[in-house]
mmCIF file of C-alpha atoms and ligand atoms in Angstrom:
data_model
loop_
_atom_site.group_PDB
_atom_site.id
_atom_site.type_symbol
_atom_site.label_atom_id
_atom_site.label_comp_id
_atom_site.label_asym_id
_atom_site.label_seq_id
_atom_site.Cartn_x
_atom_site.Cartn_y
_atom_site.Cartn_z
ATOM 1 C CA MET I 1 114.078 93.358 81.877
ATOM 2 C CA ILE I 2 113.074 93.404 85.634
ATOM 3 C CA GLY I 3 109.963 95.100 86.658
ATOM 4 C CA ILE I 4 109.650 96.263 90.101
ATOM 5 C CA PHE I 5 106.435 97.978 91.811
ATOM 6 C CA ASP I 6 105.239 99.266 95.177
ATOM 7 C CA SER I 7 102.438 101.700 96.089
ATOM 8 C CA GLY I 8 104.970 104.244 96.193
ATOM 9 C CA VAL I 9 108.616 104.945 96.927
ATOM 10 C CA GLY I 10 109.307 102.169 99.464
ATOM 11 C CA GLY I 11 110.181 99.686 96.731
ATOM 12 C CA LEU I 12 113.228 101.894 96.038
ATOM 13 C CA SER I 13 114.588 100.212 99.230
ATOM 14 C CA VAL I 14 114.377 96.700 97.286
ATOM 15 C CA TRP I 15 115.565 98.489 93.925
ATOM 16 C CA LYS I 16 118.674 99.776 95.767
ATOM 17 C CA GLU I 17 119.568 96.251 96.867
ATOM 18 C CA LEU I 18 118.886 95.006 93.343
ATOM 19 C CA ILE I 19 121.081 97.367 91.489
ATOM 20 C CA ARG I 20 123.881 96.503 94.036
ATOM 21 C CA VAL I 21 123.869 92.709 93.277
ATOM 22 C CA LEU I 22 122.671 92.979 89.669
ATOM 23 C CA PRO I 23 123.945 96.162 88.379
ATOM 24 C CA GLU I 24 123.981 95.202 84.634
ATOM 25 C CA GLN I 25 120.291 94.506 84.518
ATOM 26 C CA ASP I 26 117.810 96.936 83.297
ATOM 27 C CA TYR I 27 114.822 97.776 85.459
ATOM 28 C CA ILE I 28 111.444 99.391 85.091
ATOM 29 C CA TYR I 29 110.068 100.777 88.543
ATOM 30 C CA VAL I 30 106.499 101.779 89.067
ATOM 31 C CA SER I 31 105.474 103.794 91.973
ATOM 32 C CA ASP I 32 101.739 103.558 92.252
ATOM 33 C CA ALA I 33 101.580 106.681 94.311
ATOM 34 C CA GLY I 34 98.353 108.009 92.879
ATOM 35 C CA TYR I 35 96.561 104.845 94.815
ATOM 36 C CA CYS I 36 98.790 104.987 97.848
ATOM 37 C CA PRO I 37 98.601 103.750 100.637
ATOM 38 C CA TYR I 38 97.766 100.027 100.025
ATOM 39 C CA GLY I 39 98.147 99.114 103.648
ATOM 40 C CA PRO I 40 94.616 99.991 105.038
ATOM 41 C CA ARG I 41 92.718 99.070 101.857
ATOM 42 C CA HIS I 42 90.618 96.044 100.883
ATOM 43 C CA LYS I 43 92.331 93.088 99.429
ATOM 44 C CA GLU I 44 90.453 93.585 96.063
ATOM 45 C CA TYR I 45 91.724 97.070 95.746
ATOM 46 C CA VAL I 46 95.155 95.920 96.035
ATOM 47 C CA ILE I 47 94.663 92.958 93.654
ATOM 48 C CA LYS I 48 93.212 95.338 91.124
ATOM 49 C CA ARG I 49 96.108 97.696 91.365
ATOM 50 C CA ALA I 50 98.859 94.959 91.297
ATOM 51 C CA THR I 51 97.196 93.486 88.216
ATOM 52 C CA TYR I 52 97.107 96.754 86.383
ATOM 53 C CA VAL I 53 100.599 97.668 87.205
ATOM 54 C CA SER I 54 101.706 94.007 86.123
ATOM 55 C CA ASP I 55 100.162 94.366 82.854
ATOM 56 C CA PHE I 56 101.776 97.754 82.332
ATOM 57 C CA LEU I 57 105.205 96.465 83.262
ATOM 58 C CA ILE I 58 104.825 93.282 80.925
ATOM 59 C CA SER I 59 103.684 95.621 78.097
ATOM 60 C CA LYS I 60 107.117 97.530 78.640
ATOM 61 C CA GLY I 61 109.202 94.261 78.463
ATOM 62 C CA ALA I 62 109.344 92.936 81.978
ATOM 63 C CA ASP I 63 110.112 89.417 82.109
ATOM 64 C CA LEU I 64 110.479 89.045 85.917
ATOM 65 C CA ILE I 65 108.419 91.178 88.403
ATOM 66 C CA VAL I 66 109.457 92.069 91.934
ATOM 67 C CA VAL I 67 106.545 92.807 94.107
ATOM 68 C CA ALA I 68 108.502 95.301 96.183
ATOM 69 C CA CYS I 69 105.659 95.739 98.728
ATOM 70 C CA ASN I 70 104.712 93.431 101.499
ATOM 71 C CA THR I 71 100.895 94.402 101.343
ATOM 72 C CA ALA I 72 100.651 93.771 97.584
ATOM 73 C CA THR I 73 102.557 90.566 98.039
ATOM 74 C CA ALA I 74 100.092 89.434 100.851
ATOM 75 C CA ALA I 75 96.918 90.367 98.815
ATOM 76 C CA SER I 76 98.020 89.345 95.394
ATOM 77 C CA ILE I 77 101.068 87.321 94.786
ATOM 78 C CA ASP I 78 99.063 83.921 94.296
ATOM 79 C CA ILE I 79 96.722 85.510 91.846
ATOM 80 C CA LEU I 80 99.692 87.268 89.852
ATOM 81 C CA ARG I 81 101.606 83.837 89.664
ATOM 82 C CA LYS I 82 98.317 82.141 88.312
ATOM 83 C CA THR I 83 97.620 84.756 85.906
ATOM 84 C CA TYR I 84 100.979 85.520 84.240
ATOM 85 C CA ASP I 85 103.554 83.137 82.954
ATOM 86 C CA ILE I 86 106.579 85.013 84.249
ATOM 87 C CA PRO I 87 108.196 84.581 87.596
ATOM 88 C CA PHE I 88 106.953 87.050 90.461
ATOM 89 C CA VAL I 89 109.305 87.520 93.501
ATOM 90 C CA GLY I 90 107.356 88.744 96.478
ATOM 91 C CA MET I 91 108.375 90.357 99.958
ATOM 92 C CA GLU I 92 108.152 88.041 102.862
ATOM 93 C CA PRO I 93 108.193 89.495 106.334
ATOM 94 C CA ALA I 94 111.585 88.343 107.689
ATOM 95 C CA ILE I 95 110.245 86.596 110.813
ATOM 96 C CA LYS I 96 112.608 83.613 110.161
ATOM 97 C CA PRO I 97 116.001 85.277 110.538
ATOM 98 C CA ALA I 98 114.676 87.314 113.642
ATOM 99 C CA ALA I 99 113.091 84.201 115.447
ATOM 100 C CA ILE I 100 116.488 82.274 114.768
ATOM 101 C CA ARG I 101 118.723 84.917 116.202
ATOM 102 C CA SER I 102 116.634 86.329 118.875
ATOM 103 C CA LYS I 103 118.089 85.706 122.516
ATOM 104 C CA SER I 104 115.324 87.316 124.317
ATOM 105 C CA ARG I 105 112.745 85.200 122.312
ATOM 106 C CA ILE I 106 110.733 88.261 121.826
ATOM 107 C CA ILE I 107 110.609 89.984 118.616
ATOM 108 C CA GLY I 108 108.683 93.038 117.025
ATOM 109 C CA VAL I 109 106.997 93.313 113.671
ATOM 110 C CA LEU I 110 106.146 96.636 112.207
ATOM 111 C CA ALA I 111 104.069 96.321 109.155
ATOM 112 C CA THR I 112 100.825 97.554 107.538
ATOM 113 C CA LYS I 113 97.359 96.318 108.373
ATOM 114 C CA GLY I 114 97.024 94.507 105.064
ATOM 115 C CA THR I 115 100.275 92.526 105.715
ATOM 116 C CA LEU I 116 99.455 91.676 109.348
ATOM 117 C CA LYS I 117 96.068 90.443 108.504
ATOM 118 C CA GLY I 118 97.253 88.313 105.382
ATOM 119 C CA LYS I 119 97.450 84.699 105.130
ATOM 120 C CA LEU I 120 101.199 84.681 104.031
ATOM 121 C CA TYR I 121 102.103 86.518 107.369
ATOM 122 C CA ARG I 122 100.069 84.078 109.530
ATOM 123 C CA SER I 123 101.589 81.127 107.855
ATOM 124 C CA THR I 124 105.253 82.471 108.185
ATOM 125 C CA LEU I 125 104.524 83.150 111.801
ATOM 126 C CA LYS I 126 103.151 79.399 112.377
ATOM 127 C CA LYS I 127 106.168 78.179 110.518
ATOM 128 C CA TYR I 128 109.058 80.038 112.094
ATOM 129 C CA ALA I 129 107.846 81.763 115.223
ATOM 130 C CA SER I 130 105.890 79.212 117.214
ATOM 131 C CA ASP I 131 108.465 79.442 120.144
ATOM 132 C CA VAL I 132 108.915 83.237 120.192
ATOM 133 C CA LYS I 133 106.763 85.974 121.353
ATOM 134 C CA VAL I 134 105.815 88.285 118.567
ATOM 135 C CA ILE I 135 104.642 91.971 119.289
ATOM 136 C CA GLU I 136 102.773 93.136 116.090
ATOM 137 C CA GLN I 137 102.267 96.738 115.349
ATOM 138 C CA ILE I 138 100.441 98.405 112.475
ATOM 139 C CA GLY I 139 102.635 101.376 111.314
ATOM 140 C CA GLU I 140 99.697 103.635 110.546
ATOM 141 C CA GLY I 141 100.799 106.800 109.177
ATOM 142 C CA LEU I 142 104.454 105.988 108.400
ATOM 143 C CA VAL I 143 103.991 105.431 104.696
ATOM 144 C CA LYS I 144 102.541 108.963 104.290
ATOM 145 C CA LEU I 145 105.641 110.479 106.055
ATOM 146 C CA VAL I 146 108.037 108.617 103.800
ATOM 147 C CA GLU I 147 106.199 109.562 100.687
ATOM 148 C CA THR I 148 106.528 113.263 101.590
ATOM 149 C CA GLY I 149 110.008 113.016 102.762
ATOM 150 C CA GLN I 150 109.418 113.511 106.352
ATOM 151 C CA THR I 151 111.570 110.547 107.625
ATOM 152 C CA GLU I 152 113.420 112.441 110.279
ATOM 153 C CA SER I 153 110.543 115.007 111.116
ATOM 154 C CA PRO I 154 109.248 115.372 114.694
ATOM 155 C CA ALA I 155 106.012 113.707 113.488
ATOM 156 C CA ALA I 156 107.989 110.613 112.353
ATOM 157 C CA MET I 157 109.816 110.410 115.788
ATOM 158 C CA GLU I 158 106.557 110.807 117.492
ATOM 159 C CA LEU I 159 104.794 108.037 115.781
ATOM 160 C CA LEU I 160 107.932 105.805 115.774
ATOM 161 C CA LYS I 161 108.335 106.282 119.739
ATOM 162 C CA LYS I 162 104.612 105.218 119.979
ATOM 163 C CA TYR I 163 105.122 102.197 117.838
ATOM 164 C CA LEU I 164 108.566 100.919 119.044
ATOM 165 C CA ARG I 165 108.619 101.736 122.690
ATOM 166 C CA PRO I 166 106.175 98.843 123.680
ATOM 167 C CA MET I 167 108.383 96.546 121.868
ATOM 168 C CA ILE I 168 111.557 97.641 123.608
ATOM 169 C CA ASN I 169 109.771 97.840 126.976
ATOM 170 C CA GLN I 170 108.695 94.146 126.579
ATOM 171 C CA GLY I 171 112.238 92.998 125.764
ATOM 172 C CA ALA I 172 112.360 92.590 122.018
ATOM 173 C CA ASP I 173 115.876 92.176 120.580
ATOM 174 C CA TYR I 174 114.859 91.980 117.022
ATOM 175 C CA ILE I 175 112.523 94.227 114.997
ATOM 176 C CA VAL I 176 111.446 93.205 111.511
ATOM 177 C CA LEU I 177 110.464 96.020 109.065
ATOM 178 C CA GLY I 178 107.567 94.425 107.389
ATOM 179 C CA CYS I 179 106.860 97.270 104.912
ATOM 180 C CA THR I 180 109.258 98.287 102.226
ATOM 181 C CA HIS I 181 108.742 101.981 103.153
ATOM 182 C CA TYR I 182 110.145 101.560 106.489
ATOM 183 C CA PRO I 183 113.884 101.119 105.849
ATOM 184 C CA PHE I 184 113.566 104.943 104.948
ATOM 185 C CA LEU I 185 112.986 105.537 108.607
ATOM 186 C CA GLN I 186 115.858 103.406 109.746
ATOM 187 C CA LYS I 187 118.155 106.443 111.100
ATOM 188 C CA SER I 188 114.977 107.641 113.275
ATOM 189 C CA ILE I 189 114.372 104.103 114.369
ATOM 190 C CA GLU I 190 117.963 103.788 115.450
ATOM 191 C CA LYS I 191 117.624 107.137 117.336
ATOM 192 C CA ILE I 192 114.817 105.588 119.521
ATOM 193 C CA THR I 193 116.125 102.086 119.933
ATOM 194 C CA LYS I 194 119.822 103.266 120.526
ATOM 195 C CA GLY I 195 121.239 99.944 119.668
ATOM 196 C CA SER I 196 119.175 97.994 121.904
ATOM 197 C CA VAL I 197 117.702 95.978 119.144
ATOM 198 C CA HIS I 198 118.733 94.706 115.751
ATOM 199 C CA ILE I 199 116.600 95.833 112.682
ATOM 200 C CA ILE I 200 115.880 93.329 110.083
ATOM 201 C CA ASN I 201 115.277 94.648 106.551
ATOM 202 C CA PRO I 202 114.244 91.736 104.047
ATOM 203 C CA ALA I 203 115.395 93.580 100.847
ATOM 204 C CA PRO I 204 118.933 92.066 100.648
ATOM 205 C CA ALA I 205 117.318 88.608 100.836
ATOM 206 C CA ILE I 206 114.888 89.361 98.032
ATOM 207 C CA ALA I 207 117.677 90.783 95.863
ATOM 208 C CA ARG I 208 119.635 87.448 96.350
ATOM 209 C CA ARG I 209 116.555 85.508 95.474
ATOM 210 C CA VAL I 210 116.205 87.622 92.097
ATOM 211 C CA LYS I 211 119.917 87.095 91.371
ATOM 212 C CA SER I 212 119.575 83.101 91.776
ATOM 213 C CA ILE I 213 116.643 83.215 89.203
ATOM 214 C CA ILE I 214 118.642 85.301 86.824
ATOM 215 C CA SER I 215 121.608 83.514 87.030
ATOM 216 C CA GLY I 216 119.795 80.303 85.839
ATOM 217 C CA ARG I 217 118.876 81.957 82.589
ATOM 218 C CA ASP I 218 120.520 82.544 79.301
ATOM 219 C CA LYS I 219 123.587 84.815 79.704
ATOM 220 C CA SER I 220 123.498 86.169 76.059
ATOM 221 C CA TYR I 221 121.554 89.109 77.043
ATOM 222 C CA SER I 222 122.379 91.446 79.666
ATOM 223 C CA GLY I 223 121.243 95.071 80.086
ATOM 224 C CA VAL I 224 123.279 98.347 80.498
ATOM 225 C CA GLY I 225 122.273 99.063 83.986
ATOM 226 C CA LYS I 226 119.431 101.423 83.242
ATOM 227 C CA THR I 227 116.260 102.149 85.284
ATOM 228 C CA THR I 228 113.173 103.732 83.935
ATOM 229 C CA PHE I 229 110.683 105.085 86.510
ATOM 230 C CA TYR I 230 107.168 105.659 86.051
ATOM 231 C CA THR I 231 104.620 106.869 88.503
ATOM 232 C CA THR I 232 100.771 107.496 88.933
ATOM 233 C CA GLY I 233 101.558 110.162 91.410
ATOM 234 C CA SER I 234 103.647 113.175 91.383
ATOM 235 C CA ASP I 235 107.010 113.372 89.221
ATOM 236 C CA GLU I 236 108.616 115.507 91.898
ATOM 237 C CA THR I 237 108.040 112.963 94.792
ATOM 238 C CA ILE I 238 109.429 110.152 92.782
ATOM 239 C CA MET I 239 112.464 112.186 91.672
ATOM 240 C CA LYS I 240 113.263 113.430 95.265
ATOM 241 C CA ASN I 241 112.882 109.994 96.638
ATOM 242 C CA ILE I 242 115.250 108.364 93.993
ATOM 243 C CA ILE I 243 118.033 110.786 95.274
ATOM 244 C CA HIS I 244 117.051 110.336 98.865
ATOM 245 C CA SER I 245 117.172 106.441 98.586
ATOM 246 C CA ILE I 246 120.670 106.662 96.969
ATOM 247 C CA GLN I 247 121.883 108.856 99.702
ATOM 248 C CA TYR I 248 120.115 107.304 102.923
ATOM 249 C CA LEU I 249 119.381 103.934 102.538
ATOM 250 C CA THR I 250 122.305 101.675 103.796
HETATM 251 N N1 DGL K 301 105.442 99.653 100.806
HETATM 252 C C1 DGL K 301 104.357 98.841 101.198
HETATM 253 C C2 DGL K 301 104.489 97.661 101.927
HETATM 254 O O1 DGL K 301 105.606 97.030 101.799
HETATM 255 C C3 DGL K 301 103.067 99.342 101.045
HETATM 256 C C4 DGL K 301 102.580 100.529 102.048
HETATM 257 C C5 DGL K 301 101.319 101.003 101.798
HETATM 258 O O2 DGL K 301 100.998 101.411 100.686
HETATM 259 O O3 DGL K 301 100.404 101.144 102.855
HETATM 260 O O4 DGL K 301 103.687 97.104 102.682
#
């Protein structure tokens, strides 16, 4: 049983890739929307939530957990791996593919404050982006718009223009989506960038990583392709977003 969690519905962008590459597995998804957003909070707050949710997922039978949240990964992945004896797969900002492919040698990263201030992001930058210019932008307000289904609203367009135009104007040719909520905004992002930049969503790479862990396991058990959803927030929001993620995420 694969456990997945996020501060809200953002992790559905990872779940969507997981069910594509591992359709026969069973999943439990927790949207911790009652405590969303994680991005602007203290690290301790996020660690507490990540531990609470991981305990819950394990009590329901999860034997591998995908931390489908960049912010929670940045704050807690080391602690989670030390605390529990099951594998944890976290989100890593996709700096490496962007840095390798960028021709202009300028890339943009859109993520939460917690992610951009985290050690994991800093070390990834040092490792893979020492020879490219990286324009960082905190996507303040975007998570709330995604949680409330306003992905193509005037408010979303306005915020995205404010965040993306400086990247485009400075010549970025790759933009990394460093928060799992942001793939829900891809259509609006493309309206603004008009094909001038490539957008990188790390979710498919995370799903491949989970597949490689699973394929090393005993094949006698396989699930039935079922996902059970839990939320600390509103049932209606998660229901709407499951439908939305199936229709919208590419
Ligand atoms: N989906 C999240 C991430 O990937 C968390 C956003 C938030 O709660 O602020 O960072």
